[in-house]
Amino acid sequence: MDDVTPPARPPARSRTRTWAVVAAACTGQFLVVLDVSVVNVALPSMRTDLGLSAPGLQWVVNAYSIAFAGFMLLGGRAADIYGRKRMFLTGLALFTAASLAGGLAQEGWQLLVARAGQGLGAAVLSPATLTILTAAVPEGPARSRAIGTWMAVGAGGGAAGGLIGGVLTDLLSWRWVLLINVPVGVLVIAGAAVWLAEGRAGDRRRVDLLGAVLVTAGLATTAYGIVQTEAAGWTAAATLVPLLGGLALLGVFVLVEARTAAPLMPLRVLGVRAVSAANVSMLLLGSATFGMWYFMTVYAQNVLGYTPLEAGFALVPSSAAVFIGAKAAPALMARAGAKSLAVAGTLVAAAGFGWQSTMGVHGSYLTAVCLPGVLMMAGAGLASTPLATLATSGAAPGDAGLVSGLVNTSRTMGGALGLAVLSTVAAARTAGSTGTAEITAGYALAFRTSAVVLVCGAAMMLLWLPGRRDRRTGGRPGTRAGGRPGKKSTPAALHSPEA
């Protein structure tokens, strides 16, 4: 007869270790997401100090984004094979060292190399943050709360980038938008070395080198093509060649993974409904919402006449909204279920984007910036947490790092693609005019397009995401994934809701 004695309450040391794991994971993710946007305000100062050209200035942002997106799946799988703690410390050490090099750069090329190094470190670090968190916290409400905190802190990092960058640049210099990572990184490395426990999938198989090269080159080349659209347009050879080349490399990657004995990304992972549906949903959500920070910032400065620092402060309520939305999501998930909350949050965000699309040249702060921004970001926060929970709960433990990397890749690639598309939409509506009315109309069309994407995304989630009866998440307490209460769970490959 099975022993059904309830487990003892975790000792205080165990609870402290869990808290330390969550804190380390959230801090690492905050730094990673922050550095996507924190340099934007500092770009003019960088150009003056280092003599960067306009294309060189663009690559201060792009070098980070391309390396980040390109290496993330490889970073996620490395955490499964070589150890989550080891990859967390390796990624954070590389990120911290590159931040120091960038802050001390004396030439433009040195800064670009450092930014690429930051992106590589982030690609190793970011999947490890989610993996060590999900490994430390058992599946259920506690894990949902931990993921909610992780999502909230990450979203807060992206939202706070403009404000933090503006304050550091105004009070100190542009170098501190990079140097600030150094003391924080050193402290987290020291704490993680003591408090994090090592863990891996238990199978130190060889790395699928061909698959790693193909997916990294494919994602990096595709990301390069996406960022080229802003300068060259969608039909230029400089855009089409890397885009089509990157997609071709990803296609070859899929063929290789279907035939290799130890694939970097087992295709069965994508056969799990929760994983595939949640990742596509995350990509759509990111593509529609990521550009909000860019368009709101340029609208506040170029149309309403705000200074960079004023624009950063103007978006503080939106930053708070995404944090509150993500933190409130676990409790709401327990009542409504992950699928229902993801759909509802997406529709709330769509309403905010629709409202923002009514923006005008003489809009007031309350109705043209604050309230629509709060609605957009609260909805994004509510939707992101259940999507991440569904994706990570639907995977086998041995694939945790891979799935974490996949979630981050979907969000990052979705954001890059969305910003490129929305920038093109806005530019087409503006038609080269510099008048505030035409610029505002372009921004409004971009927000309207995002609203349409979100409504379509909500419909897709409603049809494709697994519901309460299909998933352990939101299901009956005590029911293990793929098994009955008290029984051993099914094999890793069968954690699909259809299994």
Coordinates of C-alpha atoms in Angstrom, one line a residue, residues 159-445:
A159 CA 9.5 49.1 -18.7
A160 CA 12.0 50.8 -16.4
G161 CA 14.8 50.9 -19.0
G162 CA 14.0 54.4 -20.2
L163 CA 13.7 55.9 -16.8
I164 CA 16.8 54.3 -15.4
G165 CA 18.8 55.1 -18.5
G166 CA 17.6 58.7 -18.3
V167 CA 18.5 59.1 -14.6
L168 CA 21.9 57.5 -14.9
T169 CA 22.8 59.5 -18.1
D170 CA 21.6 62.8 -16.7
L171 CA 23.2 62.4 -13.2
L172 CA 26.4 60.5 -14.1
S173 CA 27.2 59.6 -17.7
W174 CA 26.2 57.1 -20.4
R175 CA 28.8 54.7 -19.1
W176 CA 26.8 54.0 -16.0
V177 CA 23.9 52.4 -17.9
L178 CA 26.4 49.6 -18.4
L179 CA 28.6 49.9 -15.3
I180 CA 25.6 49.7 -13.0
N181 CA 25.4 46.0 -13.9
V182 CA 28.8 45.3 -12.5
P183 CA 28.2 45.6 -8.7
V184 CA 24.8 44.0 -9.0
G185 CA 26.2 41.1 -11.0
V186 CA 29.0 40.5 -8.6
L187 CA 26.6 40.5 -5.6
V188 CA 24.2 38.0 -7.3
I189 CA 27.1 35.8 -8.4
A190 CA 28.4 35.6 -4.8
G191 CA 24.9 34.9 -3.4
A192 CA 24.1 32.3 -6.1
A193 CA 27.3 30.5 -5.5
V194 CA 26.3 29.9 -1.9
W195 CA 22.5 29.4 -2.2
L196 CA 21.8 27.8 -5.5
A197 CA 21.9 24.0 -5.7
E198 CA 23.2 22.3 -8.8
G199 CA 20.8 20.5 -11.0
R200 CA 20.6 19.1 -14.5
A201 CA 18.5 16.7 -16.5
G202 CA 20.7 13.8 -15.3
D203 CA 22.0 13.0 -18.8
R204 CA 25.3 14.4 -19.7
R205 CA 25.0 13.5 -23.4
R206 CA 27.0 15.1 -26.1
V207 CA 25.8 18.4 -27.4
D208 CA 24.1 18.3 -30.8
L209 CA 26.8 20.5 -32.4
L210 CA 25.3 20.6 -35.9
G211 CA 21.9 21.5 -34.5
A212 CA 23.4 24.1 -32.2
V213 CA 25.2 25.7 -35.2
L214 CA 22.1 25.7 -37.4
V215 CA 19.6 27.1 -34.8
T216 CA 22.0 29.7 -33.6
A217 CA 22.9 30.8 -37.1
G218 CA 19.3 30.7 -38.2
L219 CA 17.9 32.7 -35.3
A220 CA 20.8 35.2 -35.4
T221 CA 20.4 35.7 -39.2
T222 CA 16.7 36.0 -39.0
A223 CA 17.0 38.6 -36.1
Y224 CA 19.6 40.5 -38.3
G225 CA 17.1 40.6 -41.2
I226 CA 14.4 41.8 -38.9
V227 CA 16.5 44.7 -37.5
Q228 CA 17.5 45.7 -41.1
T229 CA 13.9 46.5 -42.0
E230 CA 13.9 49.8 -40.2
A231 CA 16.8 51.1 -42.2
A232 CA 16.4 49.3 -45.5
G233 CA 12.7 48.4 -45.7
W234 CA 11.1 44.9 -46.2
T235 CA 11.8 44.5 -49.9
A236 CA 15.5 45.4 -50.0
A237 CA 18.1 42.7 -50.5
A238 CA 19.8 43.7 -47.2
T239 CA 16.6 42.5 -45.5
L240 CA 15.3 39.7 -47.7
V241 CA 18.6 37.8 -48.0
P242 CA 19.2 37.4 -44.2
L243 CA 15.5 36.8 -43.5
L244 CA 15.1 34.1 -46.1
G245 CA 18.5 32.7 -45.3
G246 CA 17.7 32.5 -41.6
L247 CA 14.4 30.8 -42.2
A248 CA 16.1 28.3 -44.5
L249 CA 18.7 27.5 -41.8
L250 CA 15.9 27.0 -39.3
G251 CA 14.2 24.6 -41.8
V252 CA 17.3 22.6 -42.1
F253 CA 17.6 22.6 -38.3
V254 CA 14.2 21.0 -38.0
L255 CA 15.1 18.3 -40.5
V256 CA 18.4 17.5 -38.6
E257 CA 16.6 17.4 -35.3
A258 CA 14.1 14.8 -36.7
R259 CA 17.0 12.5 -37.6
T260 CA 19.7 12.9 -34.9
A261 CA 19.9 10.5 -32.0
A262 CA 20.5 13.2 -29.4
P263 CA 18.8 16.4 -30.7
L264 CA 19.4 19.8 -29.3
M265 CA 15.6 20.3 -29.4
P266 CA 13.6 17.1 -29.5
L267 CA 10.6 17.7 -31.8
R268 CA 8.4 15.9 -29.3
V269 CA 8.6 19.0 -27.2
L270 CA 6.7 21.0 -29.8
G271 CA 4.2 18.1 -30.0
V272 CA 3.1 19.0 -26.5
R273 CA 0.0 21.1 -27.0
A274 CA 0.7 23.3 -23.9
V275 CA 4.3 24.1 -25.1
S276 CA 3.5 24.8 -28.7
A277 CA 0.3 26.8 -28.1
A278 CA 1.8 28.8 -25.3
N279 CA 4.9 29.7 -27.3
V280 CA 3.0 30.8 -30.3
S281 CA 0.8 32.9 -28.0
M282 CA 3.8 34.4 -26.3
L283 CA 5.3 35.3 -29.7
L284 CA 2.0 37.1 -30.8
L285 CA 1.7 38.8 -27.4
G286 CA 5.3 40.0 -27.6
S287 CA 5.0 41.2 -31.2
A288 CA 2.0 43.4 -30.3
T289 CA 3.1 44.8 -26.9
F290 CA 6.9 45.2 -27.1
G291 CA 6.7 48.2 -29.4
M292 CA 4.5 50.0 -26.9
W293 CA 7.4 51.4 -24.9
Y294 CA 9.1 52.7 -28.1
F295 CA 6.1 54.4 -29.6
M296 CA 4.9 55.8 -26.3
T297 CA 8.4 57.3 -25.6
V298 CA 8.7 58.9 -29.1
Y299 CA 5.1 60.1 -29.0
A300 CA 5.7 61.8 -25.6
Q301 CA 8.9 63.4 -26.8
N302 CA 8.3 64.2 -30.5
V303 CA 4.7 65.2 -30.2
L304 CA 3.9 66.2 -26.7
G305 CA 7.3 67.8 -26.1
Y306 CA 8.4 65.9 -23.1
T307 CA 12.1 65.6 -22.2
P308 CA 13.7 62.1 -22.1
L309 CA 13.5 62.1 -18.3
E310 CA 9.9 63.4 -18.3
A311 CA 9.0 60.7 -20.8
G312 CA 10.5 58.1 -18.5
F313 CA 8.6 59.3 -15.5
A314 CA 5.4 59.5 -17.6
L315 CA 5.5 55.7 -18.2
V316 CA 6.0 54.8 -14.5
P317 CA 2.2 54.0 -14.1
S318 CA 2.5 51.7 -17.1
S319 CA 5.5 50.0 -15.5
A320 CA 3.7 49.6 -12.2
A321 CA 0.7 48.2 -14.1
V322 CA 2.6 45.4 -15.8
F323 CA 4.2 44.5 -12.5
I324 CA 0.9 44.4 -10.6
G325 CA -0.8 42.5 -13.4
A326 CA 1.9 39.8 -13.4
K327 CA 1.9 39.5 -9.6
A328 CA -1.9 39.3 -9.5
A329 CA -2.1 36.6 -12.2
P330 CA -1.3 33.5 -10.0
A331 CA -4.2 34.2 -7.6
L332 CA -6.6 34.9 -10.6
M333 CA -5.3 31.7 -12.3
A334 CA -6.4 29.7 -9.3
R335 CA -9.9 30.9 -9.8
A336 CA -10.3 31.2 -13.5
G337 CA -7.6 28.9 -14.9
A338 CA -4.5 29.7 -17.0
K339 CA -6.3 29.7 -20.4
S340 CA -9.1 32.0 -19.3
L341 CA -6.8 34.4 -17.7
A342 CA -4.5 34.5 -20.8
V343 CA -7.4 35.3 -23.1
A344 CA -8.9 37.9 -20.7
G345 CA -5.5 39.6 -20.2
T346 CA -4.9 39.7 -24.0
L347 CA -8.3 41.3 -24.5
V348 CA -7.6 43.9 -21.8
A349 CA -4.4 44.8 -23.5
A350 CA -6.2 45.0 -26.9
A351 CA -8.7 47.5 -25.3
G352 CA -5.8 49.6 -24.1
F353 CA -4.1 49.6 -27.6
G354 CA -7.4 50.5 -29.2
W355 CA -7.8 53.4 -26.8
Q356 CA -4.2 54.5 -27.4
S357 CA -4.9 54.6 -31.2
T358 CA -7.2 57.6 -30.6
M359 CA -4.2 59.7 -29.6
G360 CA -4.0 63.2 -30.9
V361 CA -1.5 66.0 -31.3
H362 CA -2.7 67.9 -28.2
G363 CA -3.5 64.8 -26.0
S364 CA -3.5 65.2 -22.3
Y365 CA -1.2 63.1 -20.1
L366 CA -4.1 61.3 -18.4
T367 CA -6.1 60.1 -21.4
A368 CA -3.3 60.0 -24.1
V369 CA -0.5 58.4 -22.1
C370 CA -1.3 57.3 -18.5
L371 CA -4.7 55.4 -18.6
P372 CA -4.3 53.7 -22.0
G373 CA -0.7 52.7 -21.0
V374 CA -2.0 51.2 -17.7
L375 CA -4.6 49.2 -19.5
M376 CA -2.2 47.9 -22.2
M377 CA 0.5 46.8 -19.7
A378 CA -1.9 45.4 -17.0
G379 CA -3.3 43.2 -19.7
A380 CA 0.1 42.1 -20.9
G381 CA 1.1 41.3 -17.3
L382 CA -2.0 39.2 -16.7
A383 CA -1.5 37.3 -20.0
S384 CA 2.2 36.6 -19.8
T385 CA 2.3 34.7 -16.5
P386 CA -0.3 32.0 -17.4
L387 CA 1.4 31.5 -20.8
A388 CA 4.8 31.0 -19.2
T389 CA 3.2 28.7 -16.6
L390 CA 1.5 26.6 -19.3
A391 CA 4.7 26.3 -21.4
T392 CA 7.0 25.2 -18.5
S393 CA 4.4 23.0 -16.8
G394 CA 3.8 21.1 -20.1
A395 CA 7.4 20.0 -20.4
A396 CA 9.3 17.1 -19.0
P397 CA 11.9 17.9 -16.2
G398 CA 14.7 17.0 -18.6
D399 CA 13.6 19.6 -21.1
A400 CA 13.1 22.4 -18.6
G401 CA 16.1 24.5 -19.7
L402 CA 15.1 24.0 -23.4
V403 CA 11.5 25.0 -22.8
S404 CA 12.6 28.0 -20.8
G405 CA 14.9 29.1 -23.6
L406 CA 12.1 28.5 -26.1
V407 CA 9.7 30.8 -24.0
N408 CA 12.3 33.6 -23.9
T409 CA 13.1 33.1 -27.6
S410 CA 9.4 33.4 -28.6
R411 CA 9.0 36.6 -26.6
T412 CA 12.3 38.1 -27.8
M413 CA 11.8 37.2 -31.5
G414 CA 8.1 38.3 -31.3
G415 CA 9.1 41.7 -29.9
A416 CA 11.8 42.2 -32.5
L417 CA 9.5 41.2 -35.4
G418 CA 6.6 43.2 -34.0
L419 CA 8.6 46.4 -33.6
A420 CA 10.0 46.1 -37.1
V421 CA 6.5 45.6 -38.6
L422 CA 4.9 48.3 -36.5
S423 CA 7.7 50.8 -37.4
T424 CA 7.1 50.0 -41.1
V425 CA 3.4 50.5 -40.6
A426 CA 3.9 53.9 -38.9
A427 CA 6.4 55.0 -41.5
A428 CA 4.1 54.1 -44.4
R429 CA 1.3 56.2 -42.8
T430 CA 3.6 59.1 -42.2
A431 CA 5.0 59.0 -45.7
G432 CA 8.1 60.9 -44.8
S433 CA 6.3 63.9 -43.4
T434 CA 7.8 65.6 -40.3
G435 CA 4.5 67.3 -39.2
T436 CA 3.2 66.3 -35.8
A437 CA -0.2 65.5 -37.2
E438 CA 1.2 63.0 -39.7
I439 CA 3.6 61.5 -37.1
T440 CA 0.8 61.1 -34.6
A441 CA -1.4 59.4 -37.3
G442 CA 1.5 56.9 -38.0
Y443 CA 1.8 56.1 -34.3
A444 CA -1.9 55.7 -34.0
L445 CA -2.0 53.2 -36.9

